[in-house]
XYZ file of C-alpha atoms in Angstrom:
527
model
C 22.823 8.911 -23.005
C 19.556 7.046 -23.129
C 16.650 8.320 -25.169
C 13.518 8.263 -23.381
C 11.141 5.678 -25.784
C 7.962 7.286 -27.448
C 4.689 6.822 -26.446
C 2.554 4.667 -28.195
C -0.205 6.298 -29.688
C -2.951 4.692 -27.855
C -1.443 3.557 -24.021
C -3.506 0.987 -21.732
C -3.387 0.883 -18.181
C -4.977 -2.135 -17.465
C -5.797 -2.914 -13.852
C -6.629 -6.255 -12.577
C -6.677 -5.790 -8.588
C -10.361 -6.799 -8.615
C -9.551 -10.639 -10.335
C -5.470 -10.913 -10.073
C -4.964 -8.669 -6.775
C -7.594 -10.427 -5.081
C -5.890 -14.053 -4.881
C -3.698 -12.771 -2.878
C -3.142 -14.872 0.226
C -5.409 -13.164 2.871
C -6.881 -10.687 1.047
C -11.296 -11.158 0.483
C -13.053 -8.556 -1.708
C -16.894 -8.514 -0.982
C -18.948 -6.887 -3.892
C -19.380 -3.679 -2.223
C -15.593 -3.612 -1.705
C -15.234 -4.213 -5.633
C -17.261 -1.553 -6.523
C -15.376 0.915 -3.983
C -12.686 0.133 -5.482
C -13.390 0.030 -9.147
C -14.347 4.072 -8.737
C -11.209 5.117 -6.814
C -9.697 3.055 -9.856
C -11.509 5.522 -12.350
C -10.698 8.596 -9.983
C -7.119 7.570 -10.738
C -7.358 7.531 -14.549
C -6.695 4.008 -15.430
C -7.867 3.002 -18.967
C -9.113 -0.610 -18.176
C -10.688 -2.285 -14.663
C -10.832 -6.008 -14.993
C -13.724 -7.006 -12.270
C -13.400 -10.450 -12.448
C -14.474 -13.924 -13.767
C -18.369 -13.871 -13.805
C -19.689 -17.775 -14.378
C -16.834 -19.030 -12.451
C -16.938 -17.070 -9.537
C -20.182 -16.664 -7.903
C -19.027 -13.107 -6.357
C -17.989 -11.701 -9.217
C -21.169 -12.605 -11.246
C -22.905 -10.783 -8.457
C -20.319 -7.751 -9.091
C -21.109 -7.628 -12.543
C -24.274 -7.469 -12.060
C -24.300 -4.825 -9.213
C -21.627 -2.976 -11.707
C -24.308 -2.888 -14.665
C -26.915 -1.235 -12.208
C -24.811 0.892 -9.831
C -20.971 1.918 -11.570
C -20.964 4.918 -13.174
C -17.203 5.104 -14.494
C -16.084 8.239 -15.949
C -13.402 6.936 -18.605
C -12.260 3.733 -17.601
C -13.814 0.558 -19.295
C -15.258 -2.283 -17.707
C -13.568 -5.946 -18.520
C -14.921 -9.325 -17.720
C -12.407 -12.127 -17.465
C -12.550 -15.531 -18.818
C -11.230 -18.480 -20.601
C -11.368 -20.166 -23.870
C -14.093 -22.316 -24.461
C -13.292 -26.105 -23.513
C -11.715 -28.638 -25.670
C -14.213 -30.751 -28.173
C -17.075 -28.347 -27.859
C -17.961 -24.751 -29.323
C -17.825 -21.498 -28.354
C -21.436 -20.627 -29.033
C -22.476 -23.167 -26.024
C -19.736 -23.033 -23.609
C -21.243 -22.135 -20.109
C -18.472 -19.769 -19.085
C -18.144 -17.876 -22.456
C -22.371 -17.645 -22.043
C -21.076 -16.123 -18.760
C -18.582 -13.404 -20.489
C -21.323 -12.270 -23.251
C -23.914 -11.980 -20.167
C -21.583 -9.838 -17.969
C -22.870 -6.542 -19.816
C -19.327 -5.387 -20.783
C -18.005 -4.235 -24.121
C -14.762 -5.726 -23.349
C -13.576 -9.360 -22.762
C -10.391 -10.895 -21.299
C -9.854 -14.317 -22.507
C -6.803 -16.316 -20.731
C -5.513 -18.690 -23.298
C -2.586 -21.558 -23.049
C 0.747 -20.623 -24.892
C 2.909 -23.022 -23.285
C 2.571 -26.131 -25.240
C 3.297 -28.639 -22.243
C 0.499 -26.367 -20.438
C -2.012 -27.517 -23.077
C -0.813 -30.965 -23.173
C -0.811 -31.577 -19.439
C -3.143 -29.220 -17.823
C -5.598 -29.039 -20.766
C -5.281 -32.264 -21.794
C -5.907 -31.510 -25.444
C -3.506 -31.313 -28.927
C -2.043 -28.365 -29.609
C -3.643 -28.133 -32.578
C -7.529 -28.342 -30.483
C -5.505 -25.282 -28.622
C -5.710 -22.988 -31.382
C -8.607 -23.840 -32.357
C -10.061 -22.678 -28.842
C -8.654 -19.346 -29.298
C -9.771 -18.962 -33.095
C -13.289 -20.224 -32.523
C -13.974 -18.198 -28.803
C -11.910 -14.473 -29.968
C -14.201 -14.813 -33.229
C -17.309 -15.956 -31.310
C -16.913 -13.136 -29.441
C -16.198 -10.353 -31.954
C -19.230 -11.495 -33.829
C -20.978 -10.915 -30.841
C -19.876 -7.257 -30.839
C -17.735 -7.403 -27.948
C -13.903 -6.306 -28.360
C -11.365 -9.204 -27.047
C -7.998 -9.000 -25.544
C -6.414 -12.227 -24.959
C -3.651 -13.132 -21.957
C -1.528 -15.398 -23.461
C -0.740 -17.725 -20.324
C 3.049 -18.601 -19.143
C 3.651 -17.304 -22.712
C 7.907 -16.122 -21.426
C 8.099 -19.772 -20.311
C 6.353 -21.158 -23.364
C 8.400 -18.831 -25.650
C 11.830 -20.654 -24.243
C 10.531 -23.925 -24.165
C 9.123 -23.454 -27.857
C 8.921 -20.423 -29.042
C 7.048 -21.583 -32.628
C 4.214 -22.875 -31.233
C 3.546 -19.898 -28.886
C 3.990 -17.251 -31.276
C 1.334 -19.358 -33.062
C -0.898 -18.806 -30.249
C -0.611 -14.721 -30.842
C -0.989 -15.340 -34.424
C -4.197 -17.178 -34.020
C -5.508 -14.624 -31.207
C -4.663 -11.868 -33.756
C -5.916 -13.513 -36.668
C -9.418 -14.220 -35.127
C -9.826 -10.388 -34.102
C -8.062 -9.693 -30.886
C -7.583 -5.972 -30.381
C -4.620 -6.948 -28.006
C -2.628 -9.805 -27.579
C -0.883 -9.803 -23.797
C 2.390 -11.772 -23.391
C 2.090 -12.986 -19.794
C 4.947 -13.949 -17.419
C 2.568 -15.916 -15.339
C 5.155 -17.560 -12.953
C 7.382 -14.377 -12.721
C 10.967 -15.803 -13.232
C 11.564 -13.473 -16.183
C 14.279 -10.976 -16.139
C 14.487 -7.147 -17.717
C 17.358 -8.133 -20.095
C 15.559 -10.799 -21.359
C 12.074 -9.511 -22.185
C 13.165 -7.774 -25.344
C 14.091 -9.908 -27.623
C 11.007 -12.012 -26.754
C 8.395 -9.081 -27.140
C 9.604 -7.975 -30.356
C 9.285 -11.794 -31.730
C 6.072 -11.393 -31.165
C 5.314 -8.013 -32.213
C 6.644 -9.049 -35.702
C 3.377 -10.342 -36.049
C 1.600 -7.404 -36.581
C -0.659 -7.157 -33.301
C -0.921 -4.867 -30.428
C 1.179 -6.264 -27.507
C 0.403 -5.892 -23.864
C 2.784 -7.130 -20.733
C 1.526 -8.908 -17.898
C 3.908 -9.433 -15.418
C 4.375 -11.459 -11.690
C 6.843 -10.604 -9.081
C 8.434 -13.981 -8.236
C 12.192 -12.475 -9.163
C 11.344 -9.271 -7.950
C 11.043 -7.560 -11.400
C 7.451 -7.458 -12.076
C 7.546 -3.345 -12.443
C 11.139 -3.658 -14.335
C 10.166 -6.414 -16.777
C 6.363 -4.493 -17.481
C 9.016 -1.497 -18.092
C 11.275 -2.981 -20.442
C 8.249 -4.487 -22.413
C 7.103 -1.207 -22.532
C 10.598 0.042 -24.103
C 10.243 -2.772 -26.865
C 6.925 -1.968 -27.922
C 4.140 -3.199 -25.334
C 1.396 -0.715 -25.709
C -1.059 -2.622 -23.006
C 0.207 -3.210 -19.394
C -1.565 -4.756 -16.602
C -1.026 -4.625 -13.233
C -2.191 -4.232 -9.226
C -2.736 -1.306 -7.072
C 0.307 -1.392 -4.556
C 1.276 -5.315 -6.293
C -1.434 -6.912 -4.870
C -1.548 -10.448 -6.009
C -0.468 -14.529 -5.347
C 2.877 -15.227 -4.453
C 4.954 -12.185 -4.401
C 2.217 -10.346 -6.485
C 2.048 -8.732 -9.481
C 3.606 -5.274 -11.194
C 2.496 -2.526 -8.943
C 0.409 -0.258 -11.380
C 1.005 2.920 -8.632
C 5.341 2.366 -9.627
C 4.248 2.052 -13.366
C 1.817 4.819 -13.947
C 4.670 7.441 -11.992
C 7.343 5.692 -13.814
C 5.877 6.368 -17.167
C 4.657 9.824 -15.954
C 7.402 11.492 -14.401
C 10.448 9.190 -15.559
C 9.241 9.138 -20.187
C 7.356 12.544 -19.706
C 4.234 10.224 -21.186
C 0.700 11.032 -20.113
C -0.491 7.232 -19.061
C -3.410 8.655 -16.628
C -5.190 10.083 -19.568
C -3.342 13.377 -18.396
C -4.952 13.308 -15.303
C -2.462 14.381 -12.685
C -0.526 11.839 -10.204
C -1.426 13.917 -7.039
C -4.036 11.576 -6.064
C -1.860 8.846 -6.549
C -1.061 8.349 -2.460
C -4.375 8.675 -1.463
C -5.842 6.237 -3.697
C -3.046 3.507 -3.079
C -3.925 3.861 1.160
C -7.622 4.302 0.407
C -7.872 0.910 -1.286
C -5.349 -0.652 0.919
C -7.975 0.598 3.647
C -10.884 -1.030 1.551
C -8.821 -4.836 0.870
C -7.686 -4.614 5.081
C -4.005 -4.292 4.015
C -1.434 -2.370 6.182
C 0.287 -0.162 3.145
C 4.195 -1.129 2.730
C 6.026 1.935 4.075
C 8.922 1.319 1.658
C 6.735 1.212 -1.403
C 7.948 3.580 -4.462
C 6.542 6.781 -4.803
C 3.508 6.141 -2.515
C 5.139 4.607 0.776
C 5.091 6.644 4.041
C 8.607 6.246 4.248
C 9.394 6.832 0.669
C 10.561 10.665 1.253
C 11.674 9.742 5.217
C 15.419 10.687 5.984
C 17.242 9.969 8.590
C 20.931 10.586 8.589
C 22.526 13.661 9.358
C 24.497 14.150 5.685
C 20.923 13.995 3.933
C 19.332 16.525 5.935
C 22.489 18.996 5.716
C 22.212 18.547 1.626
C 18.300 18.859 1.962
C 18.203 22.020 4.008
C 20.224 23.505 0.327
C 17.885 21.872 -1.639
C 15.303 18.766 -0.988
C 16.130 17.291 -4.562
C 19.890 16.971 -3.356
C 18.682 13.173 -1.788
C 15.406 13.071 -3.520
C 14.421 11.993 -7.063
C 11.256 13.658 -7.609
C 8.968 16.247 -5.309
C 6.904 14.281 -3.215
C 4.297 16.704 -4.107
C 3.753 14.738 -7.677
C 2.348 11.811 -6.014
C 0.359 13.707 -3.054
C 3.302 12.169 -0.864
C 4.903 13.919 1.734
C 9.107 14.493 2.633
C 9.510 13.172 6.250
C 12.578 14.154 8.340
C 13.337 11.089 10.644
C 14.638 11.897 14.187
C 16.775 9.136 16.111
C 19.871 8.957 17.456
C 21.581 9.796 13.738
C 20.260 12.826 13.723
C 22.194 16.306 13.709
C 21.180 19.875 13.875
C 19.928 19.663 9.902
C 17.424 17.042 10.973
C 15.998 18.953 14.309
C 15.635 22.249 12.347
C 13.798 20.613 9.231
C 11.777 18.590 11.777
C 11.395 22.041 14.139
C 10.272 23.716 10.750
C 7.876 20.529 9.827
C 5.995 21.074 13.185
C 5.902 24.955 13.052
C 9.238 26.141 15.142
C 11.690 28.100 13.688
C 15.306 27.150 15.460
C 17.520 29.504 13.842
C 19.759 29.064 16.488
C 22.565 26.797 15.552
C 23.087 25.905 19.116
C 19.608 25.199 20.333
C 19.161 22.547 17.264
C 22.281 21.662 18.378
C 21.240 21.274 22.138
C 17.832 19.449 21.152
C 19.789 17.020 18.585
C 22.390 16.065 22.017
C 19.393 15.213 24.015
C 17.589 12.941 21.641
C 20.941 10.950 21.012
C 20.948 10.371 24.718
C 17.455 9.642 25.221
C 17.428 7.286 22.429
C 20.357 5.633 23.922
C 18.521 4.705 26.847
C 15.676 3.455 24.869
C 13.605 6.073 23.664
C 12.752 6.170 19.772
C 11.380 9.349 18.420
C 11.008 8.221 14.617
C 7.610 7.022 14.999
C 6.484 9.286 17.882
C 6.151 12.368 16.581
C 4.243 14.007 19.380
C 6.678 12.734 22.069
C 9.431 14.468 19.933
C 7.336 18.045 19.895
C 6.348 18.027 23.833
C 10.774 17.301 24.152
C 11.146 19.878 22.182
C 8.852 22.414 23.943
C 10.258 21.271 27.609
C 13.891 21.803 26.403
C 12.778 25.184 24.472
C 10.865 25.969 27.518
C 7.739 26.864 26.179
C 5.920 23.677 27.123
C 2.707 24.679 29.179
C 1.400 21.542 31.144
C -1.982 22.268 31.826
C -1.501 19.349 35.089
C 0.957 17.817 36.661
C 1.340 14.407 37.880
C 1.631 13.822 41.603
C 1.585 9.777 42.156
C 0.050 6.627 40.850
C -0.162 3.303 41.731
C -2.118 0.373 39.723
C -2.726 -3.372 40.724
C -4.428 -6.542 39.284
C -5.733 -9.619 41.749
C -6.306 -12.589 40.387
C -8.525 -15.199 42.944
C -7.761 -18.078 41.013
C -6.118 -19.443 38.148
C -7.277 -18.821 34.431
C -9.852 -16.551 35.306
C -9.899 -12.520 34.492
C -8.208 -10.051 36.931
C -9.649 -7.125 38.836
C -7.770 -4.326 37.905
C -7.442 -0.937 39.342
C -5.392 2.301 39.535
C -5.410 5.333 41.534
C -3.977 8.933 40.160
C -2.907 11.896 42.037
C -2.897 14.812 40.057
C -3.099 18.680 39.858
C -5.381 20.226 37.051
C -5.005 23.757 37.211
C -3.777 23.878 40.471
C -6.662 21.880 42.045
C -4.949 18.228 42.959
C -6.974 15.299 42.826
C -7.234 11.461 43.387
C -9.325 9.129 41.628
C -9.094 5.227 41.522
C -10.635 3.688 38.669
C -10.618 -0.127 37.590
C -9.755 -1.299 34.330
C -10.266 -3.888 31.534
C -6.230 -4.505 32.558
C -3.593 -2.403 34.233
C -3.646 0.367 31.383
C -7.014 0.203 30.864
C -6.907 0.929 34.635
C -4.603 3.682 34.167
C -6.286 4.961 30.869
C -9.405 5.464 33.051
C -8.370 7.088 36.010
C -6.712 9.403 34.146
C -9.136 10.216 31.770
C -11.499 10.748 34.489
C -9.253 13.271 36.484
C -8.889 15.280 33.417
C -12.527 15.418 32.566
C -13.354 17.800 35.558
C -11.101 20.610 33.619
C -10.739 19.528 30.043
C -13.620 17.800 29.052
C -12.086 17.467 25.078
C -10.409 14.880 26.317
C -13.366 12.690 26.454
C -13.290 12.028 22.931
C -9.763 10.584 23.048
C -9.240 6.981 21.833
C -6.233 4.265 22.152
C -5.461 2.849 18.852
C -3.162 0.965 19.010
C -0.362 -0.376 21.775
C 2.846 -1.696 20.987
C 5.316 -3.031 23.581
C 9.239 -3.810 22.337
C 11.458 -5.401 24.756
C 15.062 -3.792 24.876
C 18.168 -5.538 25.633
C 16.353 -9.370 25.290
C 19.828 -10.677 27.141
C 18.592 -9.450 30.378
C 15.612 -11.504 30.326
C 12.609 -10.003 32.658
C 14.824 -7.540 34.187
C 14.862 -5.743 30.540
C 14.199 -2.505 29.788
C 10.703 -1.861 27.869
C 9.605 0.384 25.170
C 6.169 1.325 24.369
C 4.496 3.365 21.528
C 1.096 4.231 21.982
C -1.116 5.493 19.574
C -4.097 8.324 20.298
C -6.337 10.069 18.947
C -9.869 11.549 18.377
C -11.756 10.690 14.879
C -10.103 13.203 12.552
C -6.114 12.814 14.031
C -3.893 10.592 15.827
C -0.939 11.347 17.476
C 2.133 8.578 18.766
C 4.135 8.916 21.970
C 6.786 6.606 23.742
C 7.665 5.741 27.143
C 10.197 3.645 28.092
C 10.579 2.030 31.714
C 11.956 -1.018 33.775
C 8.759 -2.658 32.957
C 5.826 -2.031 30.876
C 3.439 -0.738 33.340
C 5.895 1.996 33.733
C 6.684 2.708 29.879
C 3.132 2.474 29.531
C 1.993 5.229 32.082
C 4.605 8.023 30.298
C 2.943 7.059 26.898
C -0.154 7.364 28.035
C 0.339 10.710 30.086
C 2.308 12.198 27.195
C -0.677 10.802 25.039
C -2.970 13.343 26.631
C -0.780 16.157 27.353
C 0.111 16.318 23.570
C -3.792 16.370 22.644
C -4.345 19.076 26.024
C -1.235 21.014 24.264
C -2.186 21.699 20.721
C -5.722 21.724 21.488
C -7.614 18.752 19.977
């Protein structure tokens, strides 16, 4: 049996989502979005917020400066980033380490080269001049009052390559006052096997170690663990792995790792139950979709969808699940498709407020969704679609109208200019049938607006409702035109949104049962 390691006595969680996170390919953080971010970072419980480089980066000089003024952080600590000073000169008049000292921080981050062909090629300097950068900025620094850590650069890479001359690099880092020397795996080809030996080289030295780790094999969160297991008391990371390349250890697996996994108290012992919300709220800020599949936090990290798990779950949820969803502020999710069976429809039934104690109806409901889905239908993502199936085949579905006919059509008078598009609905609202034609940014739009306008005259809380998003999938490519077409529409009003399907022989078709089933769903439960 393994023994679970023992905490440190002091335990950084150092985040870097601000500086790291945001060179990721795509991803622009303005100042206001930095300072968002930096106090959903504090919510969280995180020891240390890295905001960036100020002197080298215009917008995060600006941050700094709108930090000093405007962040109030309850217990993190503010870090400024930089570099040595340059080669041939001295700390005390370097531009960029006049930068660090200005940056109103009591902590520094200096990035210094461990990997002697780094310094030989990239710095162009000895390797001697090397540690004399590090001595003569870490002491500069500490003189100045400020408290140093120092990222030891490709330091994994450096270590194999020459692993004398990189320890030497910690030793001088320690030697000139750094609180906390981080061994970086800056290009991410490190494996977990490997990283022990390496860290406790260095922590023969006598320093505090921190880990630093890129996800270029995959292992970023692994390798930050098994530094962690051989001594690393410091370890820096990104909110959901933001980052260049493949991106960096994901601080949201760490922190719930150490948590619920070693039993240690990384957040300060602030509980994890914010820990979903915080991961989509600054996905929300940076413009990132969130990664369904991502540990712990992912919408689809509790999902199930097989028939065998949701028998065992029905006994007990923590039969296919390693911790309560609850711990995170996550949620279990009971997938329904065409591998579902009766223990999926009556979780799901229970989920949305049914209670199918009858064997047979779940039973009857699972049948029809494996035959619907067969022709097309998908009810994994359309929740609402699934509950109005439900209700029909339960028969307690109350339409509040009922669709008599509609037709739509687009006219174009000449090529490469817009269409005219219209659409006329028949319907009966409360008895009282009407028709209404209605043109249309497009055929749906069209459609969206006739109907919306026909239920207006008896439900007027529909006028609120909003398409969100549209996506259109194309079933059986092989037939070519003549395919079958799925859509998913989403719809909502500013506080919910709801998803239903349609599927037809072509997408005006699948569109209008989406769209329809959009607004009875909303009509139904009263939105």
């Amino acid at each position: 049996m393994t023994l679970t390691p023992v905490a440190p006595e002091s335990l950084h969680i150092y985040d870097t989502t601000l500086r790291d996170g945001a060179q990721q390919e795509g991803l622009r953080l303005t100042v206001s979005d930095k300072l968002r971010i930096a106090a959903l970072l504090d919510e969280l419980g995180v020891t240390h917020i890295e905001g960036g480089w100020p002197g080298a980066n215009p917008n995060d000089t600006a941050f700094f400066a709108a930090a000093a003024e405007q962040l109030n952080l309850r217990s993190a600590t503010l870090v400024a980033f930089g570099s040595t000073r340059r080669p041939g000169g001295k700390a005390a008049d370097d531009p960029l380490v006049a930068a660090l000292r200005d940056a109103q921080t009591s902590h520094i981050c200096l990035v210094a080269k461990s990997h002697d062909r780094h310094v030989e090629q990239a710095l162009r300097t000895t390797l001697d001049e090397n540690l004399a950068m590090v001595r003569d900025t870490v002491s500069h620094l500490v003189n100045e009052g400020k408290r140093v850590f120092v990222d030891c650069e490709h330091f994994f890479d450096g270590f194999r390559r020459n692993e004398a001359y990189s320890l030497e690099v910690v030793r001088a880092a320690a030697e000139a006052g750094a609180e906390v020397v981080v061994l970086c795996d800056t290009n991410g080809g490190m494996l977990p096997s490997w990283m022990g030996d390496v860290v406790s080289s260095a922590a023969a030295i006598g320093v505090d170690l921190g880990i630093h780790c890129h996800n270029d094999t995959g292992c970023a969160v692994a390798n930050s663990m098994a530094a962690v297991e051989a001594g690393a008391m410091h370890v820096q990371g990104t909110i959901n792995g933001y980052g260049e390349r493949t991106g960096n250890a994901d601080l949201t697996t760490v922190v719930a790792n150490l948590q619920l996994k070693y039993g240690w108290e990384p957040l300060g012992g602030r509980g994890l139950e914010s820990l979903t919300h915080i991961s989509h709220a600054i996905a929300e800020i940076a413009n990132q979709a969130p990664h369904a599949r991502q540990p712990y936090v992912g919408h689809s990290s509790f999902a199930h969808k097989a028939g065998l798990h949701a028998s065992a779950i029905r006994v007990d949820p923590n039969l296919y699940q390693h911790i309560d969803p609850a711990l995170v502020g996550n949620d279990m999710r009971m997938l329904i498709s065409d591998m579902s069976g009766r223990a999926n429809i009556q979780i799901k039934a229970e989920q949305l407020g049914f209670d199918l104690p009858d064997r047979d109806t779940a039973a009857r409901v699972a049948e029809v969704v494996k035959d619907r889905e067969a022709n097309g239908y998908s009810y994994e993502a359309s929740d609402a679609s699934f509950e109005l199936l439900m209700r029909d085949i339960l028969g307690t579905l109350d339409k509040p109208f009922e669709v008599g006919a509609w037709e739509v059509a687009t006219r174009h008078a000449a090529l490469n200019t817009p269409g005219d598009s219209s659409a006329t609905v028949t319907m009966s609202v409360d008895g009282d049938e009407k028709t209404v034609t209605a043109a249309g940014n497009g055929p749906v739009n069209a459609l969206d607006s006739a109907l919306r306008e026909v239920l207006s005259h008896g439900f007027e809380q529909v006028l609120p409702y909003r398409l969100s998003d549209y996506r259109v999938r194309i079933l059986e490519a092989g037939f070519g035109t003549d395919a079958v077409v799925r859509v998913l529409i989403d719809m909502g009003t500013t506080d919910r949104t709801w998803t239903t399907v349609g599927v037809g022989t072509n997408v005006i078709e699948a569109s209008w049962e989406a769209l329809s089933d959009g607004y009875l769903y909303g009509l139904v439960k009263g939105y």
